[in-house]
Coordinates of C-alpha atoms and ligand atoms in Angstrom, one line a residue:
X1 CA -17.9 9.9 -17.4
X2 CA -14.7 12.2 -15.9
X3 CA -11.9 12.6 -18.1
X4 CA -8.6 10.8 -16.0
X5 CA -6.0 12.6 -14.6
X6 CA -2.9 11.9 -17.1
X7 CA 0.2 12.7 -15.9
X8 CA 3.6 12.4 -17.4
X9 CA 6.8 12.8 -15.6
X10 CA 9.4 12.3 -17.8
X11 CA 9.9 9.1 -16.6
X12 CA 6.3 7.8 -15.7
X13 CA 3.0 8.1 -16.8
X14 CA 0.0 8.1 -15.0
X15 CA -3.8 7.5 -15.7
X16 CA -5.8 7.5 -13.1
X17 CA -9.7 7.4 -12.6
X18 CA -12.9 6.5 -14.6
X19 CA -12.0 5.5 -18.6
X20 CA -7.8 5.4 -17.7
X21 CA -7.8 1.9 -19.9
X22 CA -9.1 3.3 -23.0
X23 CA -6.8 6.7 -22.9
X24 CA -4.0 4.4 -22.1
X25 CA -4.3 1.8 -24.7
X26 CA -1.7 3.4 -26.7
X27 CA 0.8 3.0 -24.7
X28 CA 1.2 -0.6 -25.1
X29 CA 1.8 -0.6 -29.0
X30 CA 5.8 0.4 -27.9
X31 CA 6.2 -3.4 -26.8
X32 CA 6.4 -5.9 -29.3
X33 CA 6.2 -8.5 -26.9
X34 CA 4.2 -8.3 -23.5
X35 CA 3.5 -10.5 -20.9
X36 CA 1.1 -10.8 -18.0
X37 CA 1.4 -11.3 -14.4
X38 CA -1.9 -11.7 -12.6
X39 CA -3.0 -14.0 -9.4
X40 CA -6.1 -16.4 -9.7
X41 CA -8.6 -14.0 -8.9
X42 CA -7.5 -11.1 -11.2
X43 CA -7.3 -13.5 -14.3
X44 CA -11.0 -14.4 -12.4
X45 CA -12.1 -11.0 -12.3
X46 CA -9.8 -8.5 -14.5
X47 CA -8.1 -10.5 -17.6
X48 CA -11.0 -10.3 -20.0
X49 CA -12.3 -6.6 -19.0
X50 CA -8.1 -5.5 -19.2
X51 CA -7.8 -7.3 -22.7
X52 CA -10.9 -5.9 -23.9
X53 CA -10.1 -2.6 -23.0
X54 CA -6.3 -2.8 -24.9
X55 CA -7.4 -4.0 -28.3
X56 CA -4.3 -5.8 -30.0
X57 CA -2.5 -5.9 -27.4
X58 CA 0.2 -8.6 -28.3
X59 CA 0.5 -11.0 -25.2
X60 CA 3.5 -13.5 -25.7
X61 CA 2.2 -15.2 -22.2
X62 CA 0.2 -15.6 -19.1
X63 CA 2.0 -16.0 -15.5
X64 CA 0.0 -16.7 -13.0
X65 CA 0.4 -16.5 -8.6
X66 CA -1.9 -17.6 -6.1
X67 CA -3.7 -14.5 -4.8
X68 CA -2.6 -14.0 -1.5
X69 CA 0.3 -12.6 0.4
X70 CA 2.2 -15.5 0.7
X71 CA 2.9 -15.4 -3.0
X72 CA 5.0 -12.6 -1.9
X73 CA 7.8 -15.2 -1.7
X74 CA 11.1 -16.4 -3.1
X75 CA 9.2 -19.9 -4.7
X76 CA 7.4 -17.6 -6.4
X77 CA 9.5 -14.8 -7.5
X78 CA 11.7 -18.6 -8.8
X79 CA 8.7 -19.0 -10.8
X80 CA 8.2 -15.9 -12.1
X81 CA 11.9 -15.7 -13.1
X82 CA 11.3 -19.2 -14.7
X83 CA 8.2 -18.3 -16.3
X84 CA 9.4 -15.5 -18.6
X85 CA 12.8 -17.3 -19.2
X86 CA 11.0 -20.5 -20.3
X87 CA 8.4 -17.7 -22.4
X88 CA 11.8 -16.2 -23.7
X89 CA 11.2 -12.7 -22.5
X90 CA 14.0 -10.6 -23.5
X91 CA 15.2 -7.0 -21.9
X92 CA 13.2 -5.2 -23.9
X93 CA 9.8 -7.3 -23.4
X94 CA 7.6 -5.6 -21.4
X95 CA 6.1 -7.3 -18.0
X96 CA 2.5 -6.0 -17.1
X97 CA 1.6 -6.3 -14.0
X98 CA -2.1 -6.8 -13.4
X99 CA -3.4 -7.0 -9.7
X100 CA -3.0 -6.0 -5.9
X101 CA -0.3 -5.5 -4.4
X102 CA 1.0 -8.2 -4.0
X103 CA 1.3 -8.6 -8.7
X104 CA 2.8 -5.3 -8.5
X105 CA 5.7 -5.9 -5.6
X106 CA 6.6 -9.0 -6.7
X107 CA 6.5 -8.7 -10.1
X108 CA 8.2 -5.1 -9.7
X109 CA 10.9 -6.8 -8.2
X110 CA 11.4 -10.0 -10.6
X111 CA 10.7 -7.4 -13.6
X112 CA 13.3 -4.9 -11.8
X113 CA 15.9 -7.8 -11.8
X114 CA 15.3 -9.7 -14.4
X115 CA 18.2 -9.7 -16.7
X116 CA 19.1 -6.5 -14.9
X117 CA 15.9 -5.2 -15.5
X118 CA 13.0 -4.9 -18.2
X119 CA 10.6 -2.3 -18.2
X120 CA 7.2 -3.2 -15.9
X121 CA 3.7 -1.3 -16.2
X122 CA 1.3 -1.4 -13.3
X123 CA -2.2 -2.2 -13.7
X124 CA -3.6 -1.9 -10.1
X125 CA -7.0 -3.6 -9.6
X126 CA -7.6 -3.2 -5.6
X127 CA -8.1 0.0 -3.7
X128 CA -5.2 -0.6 -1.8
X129 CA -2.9 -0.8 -5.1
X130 CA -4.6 2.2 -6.8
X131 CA -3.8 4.7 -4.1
X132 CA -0.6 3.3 -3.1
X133 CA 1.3 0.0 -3.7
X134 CA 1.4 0.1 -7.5
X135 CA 3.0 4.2 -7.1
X136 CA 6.3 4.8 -5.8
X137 CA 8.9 2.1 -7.0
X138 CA 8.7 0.2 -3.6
X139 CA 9.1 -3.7 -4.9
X140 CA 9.9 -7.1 -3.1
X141 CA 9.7 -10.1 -1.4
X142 CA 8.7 -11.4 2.1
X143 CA 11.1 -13.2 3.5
X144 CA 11.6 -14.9 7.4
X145 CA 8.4 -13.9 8.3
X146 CA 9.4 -10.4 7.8
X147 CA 7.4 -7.8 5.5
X148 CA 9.4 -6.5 2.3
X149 CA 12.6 -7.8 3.6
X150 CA 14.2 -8.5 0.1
X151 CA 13.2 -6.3 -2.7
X152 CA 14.8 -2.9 -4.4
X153 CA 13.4 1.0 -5.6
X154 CA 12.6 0.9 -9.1
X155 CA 10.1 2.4 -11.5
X156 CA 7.4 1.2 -13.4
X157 CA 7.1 2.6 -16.8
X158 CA 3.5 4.0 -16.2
X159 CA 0.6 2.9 -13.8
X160 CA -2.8 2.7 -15.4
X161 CA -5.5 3.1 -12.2
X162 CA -9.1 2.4 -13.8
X163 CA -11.8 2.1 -10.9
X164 CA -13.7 0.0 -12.9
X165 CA -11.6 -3.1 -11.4
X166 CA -13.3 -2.5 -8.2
X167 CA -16.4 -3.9 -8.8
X168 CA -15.4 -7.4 -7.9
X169 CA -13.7 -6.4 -4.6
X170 CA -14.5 -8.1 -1.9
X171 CA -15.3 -6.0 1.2
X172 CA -12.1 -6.8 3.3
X173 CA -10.2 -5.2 0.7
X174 CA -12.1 -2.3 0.7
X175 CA -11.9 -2.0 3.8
X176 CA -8.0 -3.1 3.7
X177 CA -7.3 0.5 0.9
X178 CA -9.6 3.0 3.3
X179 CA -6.5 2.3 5.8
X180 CA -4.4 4.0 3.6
X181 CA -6.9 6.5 2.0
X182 CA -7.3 7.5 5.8
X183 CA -3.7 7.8 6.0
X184 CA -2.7 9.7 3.0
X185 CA -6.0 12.1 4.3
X186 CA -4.4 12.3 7.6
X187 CA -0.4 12.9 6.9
X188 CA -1.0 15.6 4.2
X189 CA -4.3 16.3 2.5
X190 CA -6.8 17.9 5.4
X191 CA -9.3 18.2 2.7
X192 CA -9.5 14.7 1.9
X193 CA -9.7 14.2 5.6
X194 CA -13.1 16.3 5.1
X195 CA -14.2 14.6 2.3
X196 CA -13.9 11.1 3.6
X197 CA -16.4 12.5 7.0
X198 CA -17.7 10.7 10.1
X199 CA -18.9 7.5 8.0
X200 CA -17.3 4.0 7.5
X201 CA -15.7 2.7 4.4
X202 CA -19.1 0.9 3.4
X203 CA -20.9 4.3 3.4
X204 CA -18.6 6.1 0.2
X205 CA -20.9 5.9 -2.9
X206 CA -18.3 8.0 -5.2
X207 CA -14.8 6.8 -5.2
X208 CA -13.4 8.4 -8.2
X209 CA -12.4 11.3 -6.9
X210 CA -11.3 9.8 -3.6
X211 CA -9.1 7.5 -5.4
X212 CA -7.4 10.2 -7.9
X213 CA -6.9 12.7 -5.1
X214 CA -5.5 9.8 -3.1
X215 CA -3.3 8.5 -5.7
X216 CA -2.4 12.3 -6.5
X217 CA -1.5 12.4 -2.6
X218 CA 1.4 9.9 -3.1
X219 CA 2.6 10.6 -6.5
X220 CA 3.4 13.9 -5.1
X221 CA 5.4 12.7 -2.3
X222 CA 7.5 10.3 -4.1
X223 CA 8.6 12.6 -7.1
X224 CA 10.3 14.8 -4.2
X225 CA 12.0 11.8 -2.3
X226 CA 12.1 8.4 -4.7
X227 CA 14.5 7.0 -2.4
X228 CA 13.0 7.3 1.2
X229 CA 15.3 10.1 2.4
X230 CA 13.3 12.4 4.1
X231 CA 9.3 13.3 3.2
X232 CA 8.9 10.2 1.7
X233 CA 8.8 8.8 5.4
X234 CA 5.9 10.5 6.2
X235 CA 3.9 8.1 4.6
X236 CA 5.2 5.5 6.9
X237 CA 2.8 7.3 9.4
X238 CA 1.2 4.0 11.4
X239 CA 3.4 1.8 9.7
X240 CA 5.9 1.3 12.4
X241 CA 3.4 -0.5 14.8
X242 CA 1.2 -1.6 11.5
X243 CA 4.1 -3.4 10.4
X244 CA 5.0 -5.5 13.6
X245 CA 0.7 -6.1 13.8
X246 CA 1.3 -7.7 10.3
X247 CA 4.0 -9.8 10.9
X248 CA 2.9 -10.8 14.2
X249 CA -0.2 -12.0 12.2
X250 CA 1.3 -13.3 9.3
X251 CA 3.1 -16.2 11.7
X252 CA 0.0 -16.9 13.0
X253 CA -2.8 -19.4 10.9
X254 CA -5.3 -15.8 11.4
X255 CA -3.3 -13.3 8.7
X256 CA -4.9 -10.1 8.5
X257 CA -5.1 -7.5 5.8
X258 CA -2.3 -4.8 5.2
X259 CA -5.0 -2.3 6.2
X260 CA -6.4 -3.7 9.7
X261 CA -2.8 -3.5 10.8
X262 CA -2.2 -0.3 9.3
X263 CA -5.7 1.1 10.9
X264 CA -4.3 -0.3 14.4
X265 CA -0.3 1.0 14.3
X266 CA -2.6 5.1 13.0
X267 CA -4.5 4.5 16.6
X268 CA -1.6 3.6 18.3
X269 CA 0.9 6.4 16.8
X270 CA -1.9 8.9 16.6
X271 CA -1.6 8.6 20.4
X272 CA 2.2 8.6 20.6
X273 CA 1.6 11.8 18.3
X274 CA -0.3 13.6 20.9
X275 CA 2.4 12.7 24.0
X276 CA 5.5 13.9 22.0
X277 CA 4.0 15.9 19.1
X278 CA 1.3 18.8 19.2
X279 CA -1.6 16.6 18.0
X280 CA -4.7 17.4 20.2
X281 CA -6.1 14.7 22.2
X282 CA -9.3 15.8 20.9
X283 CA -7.7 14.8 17.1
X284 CA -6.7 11.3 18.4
X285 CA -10.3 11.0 19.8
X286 CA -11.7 11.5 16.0
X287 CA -9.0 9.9 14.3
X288 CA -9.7 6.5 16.7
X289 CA -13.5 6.9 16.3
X290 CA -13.3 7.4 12.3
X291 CA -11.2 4.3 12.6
X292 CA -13.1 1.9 14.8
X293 CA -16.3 3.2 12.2
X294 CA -14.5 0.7 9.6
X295 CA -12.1 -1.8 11.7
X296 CA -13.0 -4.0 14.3
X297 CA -10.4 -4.2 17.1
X298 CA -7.4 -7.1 16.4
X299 CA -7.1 -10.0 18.8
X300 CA -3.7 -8.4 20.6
X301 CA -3.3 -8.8 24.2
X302 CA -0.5 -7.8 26.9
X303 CA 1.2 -10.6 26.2
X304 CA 2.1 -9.9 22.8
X305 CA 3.9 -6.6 23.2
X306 CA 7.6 -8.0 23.5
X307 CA 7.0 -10.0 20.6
X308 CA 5.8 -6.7 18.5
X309 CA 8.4 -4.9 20.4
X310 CA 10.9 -7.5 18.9
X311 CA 9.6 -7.4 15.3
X312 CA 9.5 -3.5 15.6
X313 CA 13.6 -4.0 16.0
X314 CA 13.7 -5.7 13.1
X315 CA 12.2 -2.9 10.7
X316 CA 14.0 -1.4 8.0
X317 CA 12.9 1.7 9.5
X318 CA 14.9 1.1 13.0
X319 CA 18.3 2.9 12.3
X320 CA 20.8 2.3 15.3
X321 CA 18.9 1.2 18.0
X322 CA 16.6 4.3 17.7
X323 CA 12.9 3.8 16.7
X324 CA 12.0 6.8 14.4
X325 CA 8.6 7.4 13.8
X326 CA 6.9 9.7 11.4
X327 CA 4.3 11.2 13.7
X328 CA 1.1 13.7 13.1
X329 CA 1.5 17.0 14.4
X330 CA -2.0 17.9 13.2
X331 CA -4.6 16.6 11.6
X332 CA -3.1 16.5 7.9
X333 CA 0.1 17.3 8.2
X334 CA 2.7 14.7 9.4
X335 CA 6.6 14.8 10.5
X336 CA 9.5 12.3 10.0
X337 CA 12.4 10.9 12.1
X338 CA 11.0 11.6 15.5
X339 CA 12.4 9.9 18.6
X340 CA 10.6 7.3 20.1
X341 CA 11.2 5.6 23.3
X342 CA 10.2 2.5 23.7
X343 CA 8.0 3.0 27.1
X344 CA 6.1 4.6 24.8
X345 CA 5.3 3.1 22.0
X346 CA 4.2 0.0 24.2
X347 CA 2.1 2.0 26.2
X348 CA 0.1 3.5 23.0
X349 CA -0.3 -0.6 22.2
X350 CA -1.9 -0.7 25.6
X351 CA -4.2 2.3 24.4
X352 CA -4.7 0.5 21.9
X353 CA -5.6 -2.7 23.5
X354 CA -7.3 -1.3 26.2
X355 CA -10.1 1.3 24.4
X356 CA -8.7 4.0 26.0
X357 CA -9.1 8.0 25.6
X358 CA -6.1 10.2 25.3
X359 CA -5.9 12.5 27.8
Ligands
NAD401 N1 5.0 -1.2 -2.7 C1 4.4 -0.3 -1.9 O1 4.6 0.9 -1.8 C2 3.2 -0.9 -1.1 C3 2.4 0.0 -0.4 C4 1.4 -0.6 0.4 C5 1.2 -1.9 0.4 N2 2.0 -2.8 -0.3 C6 1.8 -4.2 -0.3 O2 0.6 -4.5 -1.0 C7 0.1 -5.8 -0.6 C8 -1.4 -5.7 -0.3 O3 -2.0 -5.3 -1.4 P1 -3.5 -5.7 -1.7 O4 -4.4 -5.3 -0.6 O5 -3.9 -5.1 -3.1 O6 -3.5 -7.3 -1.7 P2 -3.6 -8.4 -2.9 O7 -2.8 -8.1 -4.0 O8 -3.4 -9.7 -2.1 O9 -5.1 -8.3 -3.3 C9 -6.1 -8.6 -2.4 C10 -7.1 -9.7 -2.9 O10 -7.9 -9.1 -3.9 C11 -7.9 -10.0 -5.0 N3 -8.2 -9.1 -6.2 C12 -7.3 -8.2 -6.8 N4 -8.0 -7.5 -7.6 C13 -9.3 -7.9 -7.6 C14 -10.5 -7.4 -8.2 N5 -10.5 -6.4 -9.1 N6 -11.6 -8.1 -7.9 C15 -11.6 -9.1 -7.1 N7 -10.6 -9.5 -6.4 C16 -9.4 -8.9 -6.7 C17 -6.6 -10.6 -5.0 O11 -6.6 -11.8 -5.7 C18 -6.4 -10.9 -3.5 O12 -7.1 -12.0 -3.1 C19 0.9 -6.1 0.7 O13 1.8 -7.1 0.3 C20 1.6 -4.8 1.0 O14 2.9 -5.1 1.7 C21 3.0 -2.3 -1.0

């Protein structure tokens, strides 16, 4: 077995990759009182291998979720409030949050505010949390129908990323982290790009070093800009459309996964990429093939642009009016705060929609 990458920054540590658990253990003994957010599936699947692994680890209480994104509410950020006050979790109790991305947002959040705040460690145990929602201090709540509309930038104390969660994934969720495996490959890391190849999500047999590379991907992008000010935004890359896809979905009784949406707004913006950035039409041509290789087209028609064009207005990202997109202006290497006109963006929905090829 590979050694983990261990890194410390002063203010977080990392372990990620095969045997992170073990080397970690240790860190745990600073709490004397712990406590353990999961959802239904990760007590399910994760609990026993996580306790196993962090021998004497002292666990004051259990708080469970529903798995699913609409735990990513205000009832249930209530009960996770509730929860530790009725557990009597002080400041200096420590809240670890075990699970996908929705444990770590919402529980980031209720940790982060909290009696102003006790320390949180994340324990990410889907793809999609390894290589990005449990690094980066992004936390919150969904709130009127709208993605991460309450929530606040705050840092976990260390995130412990062991592969050998995966084993239980099921394959939409898989499939749901290769979105964003694609994307970290795709905004900054052209060797990942190479190393992922013409093959679909199902086809990887060795994702150890995909996921530390992937992870390493993001970690180095948010130690330059914590706070979203300039390159952080590059990792918004397909996000803008992704998100309006999301929400769109979300009102609907057919939600989708954070990653089909995502994989739909990278088609979409790859092609706005190539009209007002240098991409190559050629590049959009492999990044949409590589992409249909592991998504199925979403149910969008014509009809539903002005409503994605309305939910698009509503993103935190929208500053005065002016959609700002982070755009590719090759193949691994992105750009932030471009100018986007409307006209276009719908017409790369149509491209979308439609099967097109850039030209
Ligand atoms: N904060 C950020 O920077 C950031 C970045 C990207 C995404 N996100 C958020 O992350 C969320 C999506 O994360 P996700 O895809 O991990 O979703 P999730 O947390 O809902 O997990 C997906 C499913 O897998 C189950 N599960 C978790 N671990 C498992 C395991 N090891 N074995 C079997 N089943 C397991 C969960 O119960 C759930 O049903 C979205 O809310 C998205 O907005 C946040």
């Amino acid at each position: 077995m590979n050694s983990p990458f261990v890194l410390d920054t002063k203010t977080i540590q990392y372990y990620i990759g095969n045997g992170a658990l073990e080397k970690s253990a240790k860190l745990f003994s600073d709490y004397s009182s712990v406590y353990v957010l999961m959802d239904e599936n990760v007590e399910k699947y994760c609990l026993d291998l996580f306790l196993k692994s962090v021998p004497g680890l002292k666990v004051r209480g259990f708080i469970k979720i529903p798995a699913g994104e609409s735990s990513k509410s205000i009832e249930h950020a209530v009960h996770i409030w509730q929860s530790l006050t009725n557990l009597g979790a002080g400041r200096d109790s420590l809240l670890i949050n075990l699970g996908g991305g929705v444990v770590s947002d919402i529980g980031g959040f209720c940790a982060g505010t909290y009696k102003r705040g006790m320390p949180f460690i994340n324990v990410p145990t889907t793809l999609l949390s390894q290589i990005d929602a449990a690094i980066g201090g992004k936390t919150g709540i969904d709130f009127d129908s709208l993605k991460n509309q309450v929530g606040l930038f705050i840092d976990s104390k260390a995130v412990i990323t062991d592969p050998v969660f995966l084993k239980t994934l099921k394959p939409e969720y898989w499939q749901s982290g290769f979105a964003e495996v694609t994307k970290h490959a795709l905004i900054m890391d052209r060797e990942l790009w190479k190393i992922l190849g013409h093959r679909s999500y199902k086809e990887v047999e060795e994702w150890n070093d995909i996921i530390i590379r992937s992870a390493k991907d993001k970690i180095d992008i948010v130690r330059y800009d914590k706070g979203e000010r300039n390159v952080r935004k590059i990792l918004n890359f397909g996000h803008t459309v992704g998100h309006a896809i999301e929400s769109h979905f979300l009102k609907s009784d057919k939600p989708i996964t954070h990653g089909q949406a995502v994989a739909a707004g990278m088609i979409c913006e790859a092609w706005i990429s190539a009209h007002i950035e240098q991409l190559e039409c050629n590049n959009v041509g492999e990044i949409t093939e590589r992409i249909d290789l592991s998504f199925q087209r979403l149910n969008i028609s014509e009809k539903d642009i002005p409503e994605l064009m309305q939910l698009m207005r509503q993103d935190k990202k929208i500053r005065n009016g002016e959609f700002k997109f982070s755009l590719l202006r090759r193949l691994g290497k992105a750009v932030h705060d471009v100018v986007v006109e409307p006209e276009l963006i719908e017409d790369s929905i149509r491209f979308y929609i439609n099967n097109k090829k850039c030209e």
